[in-house]
Amino acid sequence: QRQMCIRDSNNVPKVLGSVLSILADAELNVVDMVNKSRGEIAYNIIDLEGDISGAVHQNICDVEGVMRVRILS
C-alpha cells in the first residue's frame, strides 16, 4: 500500500533530514518526493510504500520546525 505524507515546516536546516530519518527508521521506502520552499516556509510531498503508523506520524509532528503533517491513503 502507498501513502502520502504532506508536510509544512519552517525552511531551516535539518528538518527534512530529520523527517526522512524517521521514515527510514520505520522502514518506509520513499518512492517519490517534491520539496519546494517559498520564503520561510517549506512544503514537502513524500510518496511512500507502506503504512505510516500513528507513532511515526507523531514523531514527524514532534520534529522542531514542523508546522503541519497530513497523511493521505
mmCIF file of N, CA and C in Angstrom:
data_model
loop_
_atom_site.group_PDB
_atom_site.id
_atom_site.type_symbol
_atom_site.label_atom_id
_atom_site.label_comp_id
_atom_site.label_asym_id
_atom_site.label_seq_id
_atom_site.Cartn_x
_atom_site.Cartn_y
_atom_site.Cartn_z
ATOM 1 N N GLN A 1 0.844 -1.181 0.000
ATOM 2 C CA GLN A 1 0.000 0.000 0.000
ATOM 3 C C GLN A 1 0.885 1.238 0.000
ATOM 4 N N ARG A 2 0.400 2.298 -0.661
ATOM 5 C CA ARG A 2 1.152 3.538 -0.699
ATOM 6 C C ARG A 2 0.391 4.636 0.021
ATOM 7 N N GLN A 3 1.138 5.466 0.698
ATOM 8 C CA GLN A 3 0.575 6.619 1.383
ATOM 9 C C GLN A 3 1.396 7.846 1.042
ATOM 10 N N MET A 4 0.794 8.999 1.218
ATOM 11 C CA MET A 4 1.487 10.245 1.007
ATOM 12 C C MET A 4 1.538 11.033 2.300
ATOM 13 N N CYS A 5 2.688 11.568 2.583
ATOM 14 C CA CYS A 5 2.885 12.421 3.747
ATOM 15 C C CYS A 5 3.110 13.832 3.218
ATOM 16 N N ILE A 6 2.254 14.754 3.605
ATOM 17 C CA ILE A 6 2.381 16.145 3.178
ATOM 18 C C ILE A 6 2.759 16.958 4.406
ATOM 19 N N ARG A 7 3.851 17.702 4.295
ATOM 20 C CA ARG A 7 4.414 18.355 5.461
ATOM 21 C C ARG A 7 4.692 19.813 5.158
ATOM 22 N N ASP A 8 4.333 20.689 6.088
ATOM 23 C CA ASP A 8 4.690 22.106 6.033
ATOM 24 C C ASP A 8 5.638 22.358 7.200
ATOM 25 N N SER A 9 6.674 23.151 6.953
ATOM 26 C CA SER A 9 7.612 23.425 8.035
ATOM 27 C C SER A 9 8.312 24.750 7.804
ATOM 28 N N ASN A 10 9.021 25.170 8.827
ATOM 29 C CA ASN A 10 9.906 26.314 8.671
ATOM 30 C C ASN A 10 11.045 25.894 7.744
ATOM 31 N N ASN A 11 11.461 26.781 6.878
ATOM 32 C CA ASN A 11 12.518 26.482 5.912
ATOM 33 C C ASN A 11 13.875 26.685 6.586
ATOM 34 N N VAL A 12 14.262 25.703 7.409
ATOM 35 C CA VAL A 12 15.525 25.759 8.144
ATOM 36 C C VAL A 12 16.251 24.428 7.980
ATOM 37 N N PRO A 13 17.582 24.416 8.193
ATOM 38 C CA PRO A 13 18.343 23.177 8.038
ATOM 39 C C PRO A 13 17.866 22.071 8.989
ATOM 40 N N LYS A 14 18.026 20.851 8.543
ATOM 41 C CA LYS A 14 17.838 19.617 9.308
ATOM 42 C C LYS A 14 16.398 19.132 9.447
ATOM 43 N N VAL A 15 15.402 19.931 9.088
ATOM 44 C CA VAL A 15 14.019 19.479 9.265
ATOM 45 C C VAL A 15 13.720 18.323 8.315
ATOM 46 N N LEU A 16 13.978 18.496 7.032
ATOM 47 C CA LEU A 16 13.698 17.435 6.065
ATOM 48 C C LEU A 16 14.521 16.184 6.379
ATOM 49 N N GLY A 17 15.797 16.358 6.717
ATOM 50 C CA GLY A 17 16.643 15.218 7.063
ATOM 51 C C GLY A 17 16.117 14.451 8.260
ATOM 52 N N SER A 18 15.612 15.172 9.244
ATOM 53 C CA SER A 18 15.044 14.523 10.431
ATOM 54 C C SER A 18 13.810 13.703 10.071
ATOM 55 N N VAL A 19 12.947 14.268 9.226
ATOM 56 C CA VAL A 19 11.737 13.557 8.796
ATOM 57 C C VAL A 19 12.115 12.305 8.010
ATOM 58 N N LEU A 20 13.058 12.430 7.088
ATOM 59 C CA LEU A 20 13.465 11.263 6.294
ATOM 60 C C LEU A 20 14.108 10.192 7.164
ATOM 61 N N SER A 21 14.835 10.583 8.202
ATOM 62 C CA SER A 21 15.420 9.603 9.125
ATOM 63 C C SER A 21 14.338 8.844 9.886
ATOM 64 N N ILE A 22 13.287 9.561 10.302
ATOM 65 C CA ILE A 22 12.165 8.900 10.987
ATOM 66 C C ILE A 22 11.518 7.876 10.068
ATOM 67 N N LEU A 23 11.303 8.251 8.812
ATOM 68 C CA LEU A 23 10.698 7.325 7.852
ATOM 69 C C LEU A 23 11.603 6.125 7.600
ATOM 70 N N ALA A 24 12.905 6.354 7.480
ATOM 71 C CA ALA A 24 13.849 5.248 7.259
ATOM 72 C C ALA A 24 13.892 4.314 8.462
ATOM 73 N N ASP A 25 13.883 4.881 9.660
ATOM 74 C CA ASP A 25 13.894 4.045 10.874
ATOM 75 C C ASP A 25 12.647 3.178 10.963
ATOM 76 N N ALA A 26 11.534 3.646 10.374
ATOM 77 C CA ALA A 26 10.286 2.872 10.357
ATOM 78 C C ALA A 26 10.230 1.938 9.149
ATOM 79 N N GLU A 27 11.341 1.872 8.398
ATOM 80 C CA GLU A 27 11.459 1.016 7.214
ATOM 81 C C GLU A 27 10.415 1.342 6.159
ATOM 82 N N LEU A 28 10.112 2.642 6.010
ATOM 83 C CA LEU A 28 9.212 3.110 4.953
ATOM 84 C C LEU A 28 10.054 3.607 3.791
ATOM 85 N N ASN A 29 9.752 3.136 2.601
ATOM 86 C CA ASN A 29 10.513 3.473 1.405
ATOM 87 C C ASN A 29 9.919 4.706 0.730
ATOM 88 N N VAL A 30 10.758 5.711 0.476
ATOM 89 C CA VAL A 30 10.332 6.899 -0.259
ATOM 90 C C VAL A 30 10.369 6.570 -1.747
ATOM 91 N N VAL A 31 9.195 6.617 -2.388
ATOM 92 C CA VAL A 31 9.080 6.318 -3.816
ATOM 93 C C VAL A 31 9.316 7.578 -4.645
ATOM 94 N N ASP A 32 8.800 8.698 -4.163
ATOM 95 C CA ASP A 32 8.955 9.970 -4.861
ATOM 96 C C ASP A 32 8.803 11.083 -3.841
ATOM 97 N N MET A 33 9.372 12.250 -4.146
ATOM 98 C CA MET A 33 9.289 13.355 -3.213
ATOM 99 C C MET A 33 9.389 14.678 -3.972
ATOM 100 N N VAL A 34 8.584 15.649 -3.540
ATOM 101 C CA VAL A 34 8.651 17.006 -4.055
ATOM 102 C C VAL A 34 8.968 17.905 -2.873
ATOM 103 N N ASN A 35 9.956 18.766 -3.032
ATOM 104 C CA ASN A 35 10.379 19.674 -1.971
ATOM 105 C C ASN A 35 10.417 21.078 -2.550
ATOM 106 N N LYS A 36 9.556 21.950 -2.057
ATOM 107 C CA LYS A 36 9.500 23.335 -2.540
ATOM 108 C C LYS A 36 9.527 24.269 -1.346
ATOM 109 N N SER A 37 10.092 25.440 -1.545
ATOM 110 C CA SER A 37 10.065 26.439 -0.480
ATOM 111 C C SER A 37 9.669 27.779 -1.057
ATOM 112 N N ARG A 38 9.058 28.550 -0.185
ATOM 113 C CA ARG A 38 8.680 29.910 -0.538
ATOM 114 C C ARG A 38 8.942 30.750 0.700
ATOM 115 N N GLY A 39 10.000 31.528 0.634
ATOM 116 C CA GLY A 39 10.363 32.333 1.793
ATOM 117 C C GLY A 39 10.758 31.467 2.965
ATOM 118 N N GLU A 40 10.087 31.667 4.072
ATOM 119 C CA GLU A 40 10.434 30.957 5.304
ATOM 120 C C GLU A 40 9.716 29.630 5.474
ATOM 121 N N ILE A 41 8.876 29.236 4.504
ATOM 122 C CA ILE A 41 8.081 28.009 4.614
ATOM 123 C C ILE A 41 8.532 27.005 3.550
ATOM 124 N N ALA A 42 8.655 25.743 3.957
ATOM 125 C CA ALA A 42 8.973 24.652 3.033
ATOM 126 C C ALA A 42 7.794 23.691 2.983
ATOM 127 N N TYR A 43 7.543 23.144 1.802
ATOM 128 C CA TYR A 43 6.460 22.194 1.587
ATOM 129 C C TYR A 43 7.062 20.925 1.007
ATOM 130 N N ASN A 44 6.670 19.790 1.554
ATOM 131 C CA ASN A 44 7.148 18.501 1.057
ATOM 132 C C ASN A 44 5.977 17.578 0.821
ATOM 133 N N ILE A 45 5.999 16.892 -0.309
ATOM 134 C CA ILE A 45 5.063 15.811 -0.577
ATOM 135 C C ILE A 45 5.928 14.570 -0.730
ATOM 136 N N ILE A 46 5.718 13.608 0.143
ATOM 137 C CA ILE A 46 6.544 12.401 0.163
ATOM 138 C C ILE A 46 5.648 11.202 -0.108
ATOM 139 N N ASP A 47 5.887 10.528 -1.235
ATOM 140 C CA ASP A 47 5.138 9.341 -1.623
ATOM 141 C C ASP A 47 5.877 8.131 -1.052
ATOM 142 N N LEU A 48 5.167 7.341 -0.251
ATOM 143 C CA LEU A 48 5.786 6.238 0.482
ATOM 144 C C LEU A 48 5.178 4.890 0.128
ATOM 145 N N GLU A 49 5.990 3.849 0.219
ATOM 146 C CA GLU A 49 5.497 2.477 0.192
ATOM 147 C C GLU A 49 5.357 2.033 1.643
ATOM 148 N N GLY A 50 4.172 1.608 2.016
ATOM 149 C CA GLY A 50 3.944 1.156 3.375
ATOM 150 C C GLY A 50 2.980 2.063 4.100
ATOM 151 N N ASP A 51 2.637 1.671 5.308
ATOM 152 C CA ASP A 51 1.682 2.406 6.125
ATOM 153 C C ASP A 51 2.412 3.221 7.189
ATOM 154 N N ILE A 52 1.996 4.450 7.367
ATOM 155 C CA ILE A 52 2.551 5.307 8.405
ATOM 156 C C ILE A 52 1.742 5.080 9.679
ATOM 157 N N SER A 53 2.403 4.604 10.700
ATOM 158 C CA SER A 53 1.712 4.358 11.972
ATOM 159 C C SER A 53 1.445 5.685 12.687
ATOM 160 N N GLY A 54 0.585 5.624 13.668
ATOM 161 C CA GLY A 54 0.313 6.798 14.479
ATOM 162 C C GLY A 54 1.563 7.304 15.176
ATOM 163 N N ALA A 55 2.422 6.375 15.615
ATOM 164 C CA ALA A 55 3.657 6.760 16.305
ATOM 165 C C ALA A 55 4.612 7.484 15.362
ATOM 166 N N VAL A 56 4.722 7.000 14.128
ATOM 167 C CA VAL A 56 5.587 7.663 13.139
ATOM 168 C C VAL A 56 5.037 9.044 12.818
ATOM 169 N N HIS A 57 3.733 9.125 12.633
ATOM 170 C CA HIS A 57 3.097 10.418 12.379
ATOM 171 C C HIS A 57 3.421 11.389 13.511
ATOM 172 N N GLN A 58 3.283 10.939 14.751
ATOM 173 C CA GLN A 58 3.560 11.804 15.897
ATOM 174 C C GLN A 58 5.027 12.200 15.960
ATOM 175 N N ASN A 59 5.930 11.261 15.654
ATOM 176 C CA ASN A 59 7.360 11.573 15.653
ATOM 177 C C ASN A 59 7.686 12.667 14.639
ATOM 178 N N ILE A 60 7.039 12.623 13.475
ATOM 179 C CA ILE A 60 7.258 13.662 12.470
ATOM 180 C C ILE A 60 6.705 14.997 12.981
ATOM 181 N N CYS A 61 5.526 14.962 13.572
ATOM 182 C CA CYS A 61 4.927 16.187 14.126
ATOM 183 C C CYS A 61 5.811 16.808 15.205
ATOM 184 N N ASP A 62 6.550 15.977 15.932
ATOM 185 C CA ASP A 62 7.379 16.441 17.043
ATOM 186 C C ASP A 62 8.720 17.037 16.601
ATOM 187 N N VAL A 63 9.072 16.905 15.328
ATOM 188 C CA VAL A 63 10.334 17.479 14.837
ATOM 189 C C VAL A 63 10.260 18.998 14.943
ATOM 190 N N GLU A 64 11.280 19.590 15.523
ATOM 191 C CA GLU A 64 11.311 21.048 15.673
ATOM 192 C C GLU A 64 11.272 21.713 14.295
ATOM 193 N N GLY A 65 10.344 22.627 14.109
ATOM 194 C CA GLY A 65 10.189 23.323 12.838
ATOM 195 C C GLY A 65 9.023 22.820 12.016
ATOM 196 N N VAL A 66 8.538 21.594 12.290
ATOM 197 C CA VAL A 66 7.384 21.066 11.543
ATOM 198 C C VAL A 66 6.125 21.775 12.035
ATOM 199 N N MET A 67 5.348 22.290 11.090
ATOM 200 C CA MET A 67 4.135 23.022 11.434
ATOM 201 C C MET A 67 2.877 22.176 11.263
ATOM 202 N N ARG A 68 2.847 21.325 10.234
ATOM 203 C CA ARG A 68 1.636 20.535 9.965
ATOM 204 C C ARG A 68 2.026 19.307 9.162
ATOM 205 N N VAL A 69 1.369 18.182 9.472
ATOM 206 C CA VAL A 69 1.589 16.931 8.744
ATOM 207 C C VAL A 69 0.231 16.343 8.416
ATOM 208 N N ARG A 70 0.031 15.984 7.159
ATOM 209 C CA ARG A 70 -1.190 15.302 6.743
ATOM 210 C C ARG A 70 -0.801 14.008 6.062
ATOM 211 N N ILE A 71 -1.555 12.957 6.330
ATOM 212 C CA ILE A 71 -1.315 11.645 5.729
ATOM 213 C C ILE A 71 -2.505 11.332 4.814
ATOM 214 N N LEU A 72 -2.215 10.997 3.582
ATOM 215 C CA LEU A 72 -3.249 10.613 2.611
ATOM 216 C C LEU A 72 -3.041 9.168 2.214
ATOM 217 N N SER A 73 -4.111 8.404 2.194
ATOM 218 C CA SER A 73 -4.025 6.993 1.782
ATOM 219 C C SER A 73 -4.579 6.810 0.389
#
